[in-house]
Structure formats: structure tokens, C-alpha cells
Amino acid sequence: MVIVGTLLLLRHGRTTANADGGLAGRQPVELDETGRAQAAAVGERLKGLPLAAVVTSPLIRCRQTLALALPEAEPVVEEGLIECGYGSWEGQPLKKLAKEPLWPVVQQHPSAAVFPEGESMAAMSARAVAAVRAWDARISAEHGPEAVWLACSHGDVIKAIVADALGVHLDLFQRIVADPASVTAIRYTPLRPFLVRLNDTGGDLAGLVPPPRKRRRRAARTTDSDAAVGGGAGAAR
């Protein structure tokens, strides 16, 4: 069996903008009371996990989430995990934005969407995926393939990273859900990534810690397949 590191993607807790139906974007919106409770609850689920590193979007809602969930952690800010730059859309009600000509493009053909005075969704996807893959390679090199690490980011960013892991086009990423304070787990193997958990808001996370490596038998051909990572012996059929 190939043992690889595990990335936990944590979306920040609910914000005042989430509650009001607005598009926060890169504005400094903060967690509301529900969001703070969500952050504390996910902290209980993360408690005891041997996190090799914690990285975060620079936005305050992510930093607040980590301060409540993992108060003893020292998160490293990663600019590649920042929310998509929605430009002049930021701060506006979603019900108003839904009437804009760009709205159906964002929903049905997001790879072509470029926000006015802002970022394209394709650029957001590319820099977020590059950031987590670079961090995963670095952490695996420094801490070994059993390492578990966490990145706190935003809904669209997490959905784009999941789409890449699944090997699906960005135009399908709106079919993916990442709720506030949810955990998504991905393992990057030499051949392909595996989506281990998606939008998990209540499950036990201890099982995501890879088992210790065992000495390999000389006859085993463990480098030829990563199927065991994705679901045990049945995955190799």
C-alpha cells in the first residue's frame, strides 16, 4: 500500500455576509455567532490530530476560525488561498448579482468568468491548486508521507481544489458543495489525487491519519499502483 500525506481543507465558519446573503469576497467580514460556534465545534473534531502544518488564507474570517478551532496552532498565511477577487461584485447582495449577465456564466461556464475589476475564476483555481500542491510536496518532504496538514480557505477556492483532485473541468465545480466549517480531505499520490472526504460537517476525523509505514517485502511492487489509497483492495479490481 502506498502511504501518502493528507490535506484537510477547512472552510471558515459562517460570516455576517453569509447570513445576510451578500458576496463578501475579500472584504474583512467576520464570523457571526453561528460561525464562531461552528469553528469551536470543528476544533473538537480536529483535537488530537497530529497536524504537521496549518496554513490559511489571509482574510480575517479564516484566521478567526483557526483561532477558535486550533488556538495553539501557529497558522502560516498563504496568499494563494485567498478568496476569489470578485472585484466590483464584492459587498453586493447575491439576489441583485443574480440579475447580472455574468451570473449564468459564473454558474454554467465558470472557466470563462472574469469578474469586473477582479479576478477570473480560472486564475483563482490555478493559483489555489498550485499553492496546495506545493505545500503538500513540501510537507511530505519535511515530515514524511504520513503527515497530515490543514489549510483554511473559502468555498469557491475549496471547490476548485476538489475539482482538480477529481480530474473534472472547472465548469463542473458548481456541483461541489463546501459548507461553512466543513472538512474536505485529499491525498496526493504520485499517480493521482484521491478525494477521501467531502464537505464533512460531523464525522470522526481520526481515521484520516495514515497508519505508520511497515517494512516492505522485497517482492512487493508497491510503487506500481496507488489503488489502495483510494479504497482498499476493492479499488484495484
mmCIF file of C-alpha atoms in Angstrom:
data_model
loop_
_atom_site.group_PDB
_atom_site.id
_atom_site.type_symbol
_atom_site.label_atom_id
_atom_site.label_comp_id
_atom_site.label_asym_id
_atom_site.label_seq_id
_atom_site.Cartn_x
_atom_site.Cartn_y
_atom_site.Cartn_z
ATOM 1 C CA MET A 1 0.000 0.000 0.000
ATOM 2 C CA VAL A 2 1.286 3.486 -0.860
ATOM 3 C CA ILE A 3 1.152 5.797 2.158
ATOM 4 C CA VAL A 4 0.858 9.496 1.344
ATOM 5 C CA GLY A 5 0.200 12.685 3.246
ATOM 6 C CA THR A 6 -3.290 14.027 3.861
ATOM 7 C CA LEU A 7 -4.531 17.546 3.210
ATOM 8 C CA LEU A 8 -7.512 18.725 5.270
ATOM 9 C CA LEU A 9 -9.323 21.644 3.655
ATOM 10 C CA LEU A 10 -11.310 23.603 6.217
ATOM 11 C CA ARG A 11 -13.787 26.238 5.143
ATOM 12 C CA HIS A 12 -14.173 29.148 7.533
ATOM 13 C CA GLY A 13 -17.270 29.369 9.727
ATOM 14 C CA ARG A 14 -20.366 31.332 8.793
ATOM 15 C CA THR A 15 -19.915 35.073 8.448
ATOM 16 C CA THR A 16 -22.186 38.077 8.712
ATOM 17 C CA ALA A 17 -22.184 38.212 4.884
ATOM 18 C CA ASN A 18 -23.226 34.556 4.637
ATOM 19 C CA ALA A 19 -26.104 35.256 6.991
ATOM 20 C CA ASP A 20 -27.196 38.388 5.113
ATOM 21 C CA GLY A 21 -26.973 36.853 1.620
ATOM 22 C CA GLY A 22 -24.123 39.058 0.459
ATOM 23 C CA LEU A 23 -20.940 38.334 -1.502
ATOM 24 C CA ALA A 24 -18.092 39.029 0.883
ATOM 25 C CA GLY A 25 -15.204 38.440 -1.473
ATOM 26 C CA ARG A 26 -12.029 39.870 0.017
ATOM 27 C CA GLN A 27 -13.785 42.274 2.351
ATOM 28 C CA PRO A 28 -12.885 41.965 6.056
ATOM 29 C CA VAL A 29 -16.150 40.368 7.138
ATOM 30 C CA GLU A 30 -16.021 38.424 10.396
ATOM 31 C CA LEU A 31 -17.632 35.322 11.807
ATOM 32 C CA ASP A 32 -21.092 35.727 13.264
ATOM 33 C CA GLU A 33 -22.263 33.937 16.400
ATOM 34 C CA THR A 34 -23.153 30.808 14.435
ATOM 35 C CA GLY A 35 -19.783 30.865 12.700
ATOM 36 C CA ARG A 36 -17.927 31.093 15.986
ATOM 37 C CA ALA A 37 -19.874 28.116 17.308
ATOM 38 C CA GLN A 38 -19.089 26.185 14.120
ATOM 39 C CA ALA A 39 -15.389 26.942 14.492
ATOM 40 C CA ALA A 40 -15.365 25.754 18.091
ATOM 41 C CA ALA A 41 -17.209 22.574 17.111
ATOM 42 C CA VAL A 42 -14.831 21.690 14.306
ATOM 43 C CA GLY A 43 -11.991 22.306 16.740
ATOM 44 C CA GLU A 44 -13.309 19.474 18.892
ATOM 45 C CA ARG A 45 -13.230 17.211 15.838
ATOM 46 C CA LEU A 46 -9.683 18.252 14.974
ATOM 47 C CA LYS A 47 -8.423 17.895 18.529
ATOM 48 C CA GLY A 48 -5.691 15.305 18.808
ATOM 49 C CA LEU A 49 -4.850 15.155 15.109
ATOM 50 C CA PRO A 50 -1.077 15.406 14.598
ATOM 51 C CA LEU A 51 -1.113 18.371 12.221
ATOM 52 C CA ALA A 52 2.280 18.902 10.643
ATOM 53 C CA ALA A 53 1.314 22.393 9.465
ATOM 54 C CA VAL A 54 -1.604 24.798 9.427
ATOM 55 C CA VAL A 55 -1.857 27.330 6.608
ATOM 56 C CA THR A 56 -4.546 29.892 5.968
ATOM 57 C CA SER A 57 -5.995 32.464 3.657
ATOM 58 C CA PRO A 58 -5.006 35.921 4.891
ATOM 59 C CA LEU A 59 -8.646 37.013 5.334
ATOM 60 C CA ILE A 60 -9.847 37.574 8.886
ATOM 61 C CA ARG A 61 -12.720 35.080 8.754
ATOM 62 C CA CYS A 62 -10.261 32.250 8.178
ATOM 63 C CA ARG A 63 -7.884 33.467 10.876
ATOM 64 C CA GLN A 64 -10.773 33.787 13.327
ATOM 65 C CA THR A 65 -11.899 30.253 12.518
ATOM 66 C CA LEU A 66 -8.447 28.856 13.255
ATOM 67 C CA ALA A 67 -8.067 30.911 16.431
ATOM 68 C CA LEU A 68 -11.220 29.269 17.774
ATOM 69 C CA ALA A 69 -10.708 25.793 16.315
ATOM 70 C CA LEU A 70 -6.951 25.408 16.871
ATOM 71 C CA PRO A 71 -5.952 28.025 19.439
ATOM 72 C CA GLU A 72 -2.493 26.517 19.972
ATOM 73 C CA ALA A 73 -1.633 26.418 16.269
ATOM 74 C CA GLU A 74 0.555 28.995 14.554
ATOM 75 C CA PRO A 75 -1.005 29.312 11.098
ATOM 76 C CA VAL A 76 1.123 30.396 8.161
ATOM 77 C CA VAL A 77 -0.564 32.822 5.782
ATOM 78 C CA GLU A 78 -0.713 31.588 2.190
ATOM 79 C CA GLU A 79 -1.824 34.229 -0.318
ATOM 80 C CA GLY A 80 -2.716 31.526 -2.827
ATOM 81 C CA LEU A 81 -5.625 30.502 -0.599
ATOM 82 C CA ILE A 82 -7.309 33.907 -0.577
ATOM 83 C CA GLU A 83 -10.894 34.197 -1.782
ATOM 84 C CA CYS A 84 -11.543 34.820 -5.461
ATOM 85 C CA GLY A 85 -11.262 38.500 -6.338
ATOM 86 C CA TYR A 86 -14.846 39.348 -7.221
ATOM 87 C CA GLY A 87 -13.982 42.971 -7.971
ATOM 88 C CA SER A 88 -16.962 45.333 -8.095
ATOM 89 C CA TRP A 89 -19.285 42.447 -7.152
ATOM 90 C CA GLU A 90 -17.933 42.367 -3.611
ATOM 91 C CA GLY A 91 -20.293 43.520 -0.913
ATOM 92 C CA GLN A 92 -23.386 43.279 -3.094
ATOM 93 C CA PRO A 93 -26.459 41.122 -2.370
ATOM 94 C CA LEU A 94 -26.486 37.821 -4.217
ATOM 95 C CA LYS A 95 -30.109 38.359 -5.255
ATOM 96 C CA LYS A 96 -29.007 41.515 -7.087
ATOM 97 C CA LEU A 97 -25.983 39.845 -8.663
ATOM 98 C CA ALA A 98 -28.197 37.013 -9.917
ATOM 99 C CA LYS A 99 -29.706 39.507 -12.385
ATOM 100 C CA GLU A 100 -26.339 40.372 -13.921
ATOM 101 C CA PRO A 101 -25.484 38.975 -17.400
ATOM 102 C CA LEU A 102 -22.314 37.446 -15.937
ATOM 103 C CA TRP A 103 -24.251 35.403 -13.361
ATOM 104 C CA PRO A 104 -25.231 32.486 -15.658
ATOM 105 C CA VAL A 105 -21.654 32.377 -16.930
ATOM 106 C CA VAL A 106 -20.396 32.007 -13.357
ATOM 107 C CA GLN A 107 -22.900 29.217 -12.745
ATOM 108 C CA GLN A 108 -22.660 27.300 -16.031
ATOM 109 C CA HIS A 109 -19.301 28.203 -17.593
ATOM 110 C CA PRO A 110 -17.131 29.477 -14.724
ATOM 111 C CA SER A 111 -13.878 28.849 -16.568
ATOM 112 C CA ALA A 112 -14.841 31.805 -18.799
ATOM 113 C CA ALA A 113 -15.933 34.091 -15.949
ATOM 114 C CA VAL A 114 -13.869 37.222 -15.291
ATOM 115 C CA PHE A 115 -15.242 39.483 -12.582
ATOM 116 C CA PRO A 116 -15.393 43.214 -13.345
ATOM 117 C CA GLU A 117 -12.320 44.882 -11.850
ATOM 118 C CA GLY A 118 -11.466 41.498 -10.343
ATOM 119 C CA GLU A 119 -10.030 38.049 -10.944
ATOM 120 C CA SER A 120 -11.018 35.267 -13.309
ATOM 121 C CA MET A 121 -12.254 32.018 -11.808
ATOM 122 C CA ALA A 122 -9.675 30.154 -13.882
ATOM 123 C CA ALA A 123 -6.885 32.231 -12.318
ATOM 124 C CA MET A 124 -8.291 31.602 -8.846
ATOM 125 C CA SER A 125 -8.354 27.873 -9.492
ATOM 126 C CA ALA A 126 -4.822 27.783 -10.888
ATOM 127 C CA ARG A 127 -3.178 29.664 -8.025
ATOM 128 C CA ALA A 128 -5.114 27.774 -5.315
ATOM 129 C CA VAL A 129 -4.289 24.364 -6.766
ATOM 130 C CA ALA A 130 -0.647 25.349 -7.228
ATOM 131 C CA ALA A 131 -0.488 26.533 -3.607
ATOM 132 C CA VAL A 132 -1.857 23.361 -2.008
ATOM 133 C CA ARG A 133 0.162 21.049 -4.249
ATOM 134 C CA ALA A 134 3.357 22.944 -3.432
ATOM 135 C CA TRP A 135 2.593 22.864 0.293
ATOM 136 C CA ASP A 136 1.746 19.161 0.163
ATOM 137 C CA ALA A 137 5.023 18.325 -1.563
ATOM 138 C CA ARG A 138 6.986 20.428 0.924
ATOM 139 C CA ILE A 139 5.275 18.975 3.987
ATOM 140 C CA SER A 140 5.652 15.409 2.737
ATOM 141 C CA ALA A 141 9.351 16.024 2.120
ATOM 142 C CA GLU A 142 9.881 17.543 5.568
ATOM 143 C CA HIS A 143 7.594 15.379 7.710
ATOM 144 C CA GLY A 144 7.236 12.146 5.773
ATOM 145 C CA PRO A 145 4.354 10.658 3.819
ATOM 146 C CA GLU A 146 2.195 10.089 6.910
ATOM 147 C CA ALA A 147 1.919 13.830 7.520
ATOM 148 C CA VAL A 148 -1.491 15.422 7.996
ATOM 149 C CA TRP A 149 -1.806 19.149 7.408
ATOM 150 C CA LEU A 150 -4.627 21.660 7.272
ATOM 151 C CA ALA A 151 -5.463 24.594 5.017
ATOM 152 C CA CYS A 152 -8.261 27.029 5.883
ATOM 153 C CA SER A 153 -9.837 28.764 2.923
ATOM 154 C CA HIS A 154 -13.091 29.706 1.176
ATOM 155 C CA GLY A 155 -15.957 27.931 -0.543
ATOM 156 C CA ASP A 156 -15.105 28.599 -4.195
ATOM 157 C CA VAL A 157 -11.398 28.026 -3.555
ATOM 158 C CA ILE A 158 -12.048 24.655 -1.913
ATOM 159 C CA LYS A 159 -14.459 23.634 -4.674
ATOM 160 C CA ALA A 160 -11.820 24.459 -7.300
ATOM 161 C CA ILE A 161 -9.190 22.378 -5.471
ATOM 162 C CA VAL A 162 -11.647 19.464 -5.235
ATOM 163 C CA ALA A 163 -12.472 19.711 -8.943
ATOM 164 C CA ASP A 164 -8.767 19.467 -9.749
ATOM 165 C CA ALA A 165 -8.381 16.453 -7.444
ATOM 166 C CA LEU A 166 -11.306 14.721 -9.150
ATOM 167 C CA GLY A 167 -9.902 15.494 -12.591
ATOM 168 C CA VAL A 168 -13.053 17.338 -13.661
ATOM 169 C CA HIS A 169 -13.270 20.576 -15.606
ATOM 170 C CA LEU A 170 -13.694 23.803 -13.681
ATOM 171 C CA ASP A 171 -17.041 24.221 -15.436
ATOM 172 C CA LEU A 172 -18.354 21.405 -13.217
ATOM 173 C CA PHE A 173 -17.150 22.833 -9.927
ATOM 174 C CA GLN A 174 -20.511 24.396 -9.059
ATOM 175 C CA ARG A 175 -21.776 20.844 -8.491
ATOM 176 C CA ILE A 176 -19.437 20.569 -5.488
ATOM 177 C CA VAL A 177 -20.523 21.747 -2.032
ATOM 178 C CA ALA A 178 -18.285 23.105 0.741
ATOM 179 C CA ASP A 179 -20.366 24.302 3.680
ATOM 180 C CA PRO A 180 -19.076 26.646 6.399
ATOM 181 C CA ALA A 181 -16.748 24.848 8.834
ATOM 182 C CA SER A 182 -16.776 21.678 6.709
ATOM 183 C CA VAL A 183 -13.712 19.474 6.272
ATOM 184 C CA THR A 184 -12.624 18.000 2.956
ATOM 185 C CA ALA A 185 -9.686 15.578 2.749
ATOM 186 C CA ILE A 186 -7.426 14.946 -0.250
ATOM 187 C CA ARG A 187 -4.391 12.708 -0.657
ATOM 188 C CA TYR A 188 -1.964 13.426 -3.496
ATOM 189 C CA THR A 189 -0.207 10.289 -4.709
ATOM 190 C CA PRO A 190 2.498 10.056 -7.386
ATOM 191 C CA LEU A 191 -0.107 8.925 -9.923
ATOM 192 C CA ARG A 192 -3.260 10.836 -8.989
ATOM 193 C CA PRO A 193 -5.078 12.533 -6.116
ATOM 194 C CA PHE A 194 -7.798 10.850 -4.086
ATOM 195 C CA LEU A 195 -10.772 12.660 -2.576
ATOM 196 C CA VAL A 196 -11.130 10.951 0.808
ATOM 197 C CA ARG A 197 -13.806 13.173 2.407
ATOM 198 C CA LEU A 198 -16.035 15.909 1.023
ATOM 199 C CA ASN A 199 -17.998 18.556 2.922
ATOM 200 C CA ASP A 200 -17.785 16.585 6.167
ATOM 201 C CA THR A 201 -19.551 18.507 8.933
ATOM 202 C CA GLY A 202 -19.781 15.894 11.658
ATOM 203 C CA GLY A 203 -17.799 12.721 11.081
ATOM 204 C CA ASP A 204 -14.887 11.364 13.099
ATOM 205 C CA LEU A 205 -11.631 12.686 11.626
ATOM 206 C CA ALA A 206 -9.234 10.376 13.460
ATOM 207 C CA GLY A 207 -9.472 7.797 10.685
ATOM 208 C CA LEU A 208 -7.864 10.241 8.258
ATOM 209 C CA VAL A 209 -4.462 9.840 9.923
ATOM 210 C CA PRO A 210 -2.476 7.421 7.750
ATOM 211 C CA PRO A 211 -1.174 4.295 9.509
ATOM 212 C CA PRO A 212 2.562 4.010 10.228
ATOM 213 C CA ARG A 213 4.634 2.630 7.416
ATOM 214 C CA LYS A 214 5.568 -1.027 7.546
ATOM 215 C CA ARG A 215 8.721 -2.553 6.151
ATOM 216 C CA ARG A 216 8.117 -3.569 2.577
ATOM 217 C CA ARG A 217 8.785 -7.050 1.343
ATOM 218 C CA ARG A 218 11.252 -7.184 -1.492
ATOM 219 C CA ALA A 219 8.748 -8.983 -3.712
ATOM 220 C CA ALA A 220 6.058 -6.343 -3.284
ATOM 221 C CA ARG A 221 5.538 -3.909 -6.131
ATOM 222 C CA THR A 222 4.117 -1.067 -4.070
ATOM 223 C CA THR A 223 5.275 1.638 -6.483
ATOM 224 C CA ASP A 224 3.222 0.295 -9.381
ATOM 225 C CA SER A 225 -0.198 1.253 -8.054
ATOM 226 C CA ASP A 226 -1.808 3.683 -5.669
ATOM 227 C CA ALA A 227 -5.181 1.941 -5.692
ATOM 228 C CA ALA A 228 -5.062 1.003 -2.015
ATOM 229 C CA VAL A 229 -5.051 4.670 -1.060
ATOM 230 C CA GLY A 230 -8.451 5.178 -2.595
ATOM 231 C CA GLY A 231 -10.464 2.413 -1.012
ATOM 232 C CA GLY A 232 -8.726 -0.792 -0.109
ATOM 233 C CA ALA A 233 -8.424 -3.980 -2.101
ATOM 234 C CA GLY A 234 -11.676 -3.449 -3.958
ATOM 235 C CA ALA A 235 -10.257 -0.357 -5.638
ATOM 236 C CA ALA A 236 -7.730 -2.465 -7.506
ATOM 237 C CA ARG A 237 -10.347 -4.500 -9.335
#
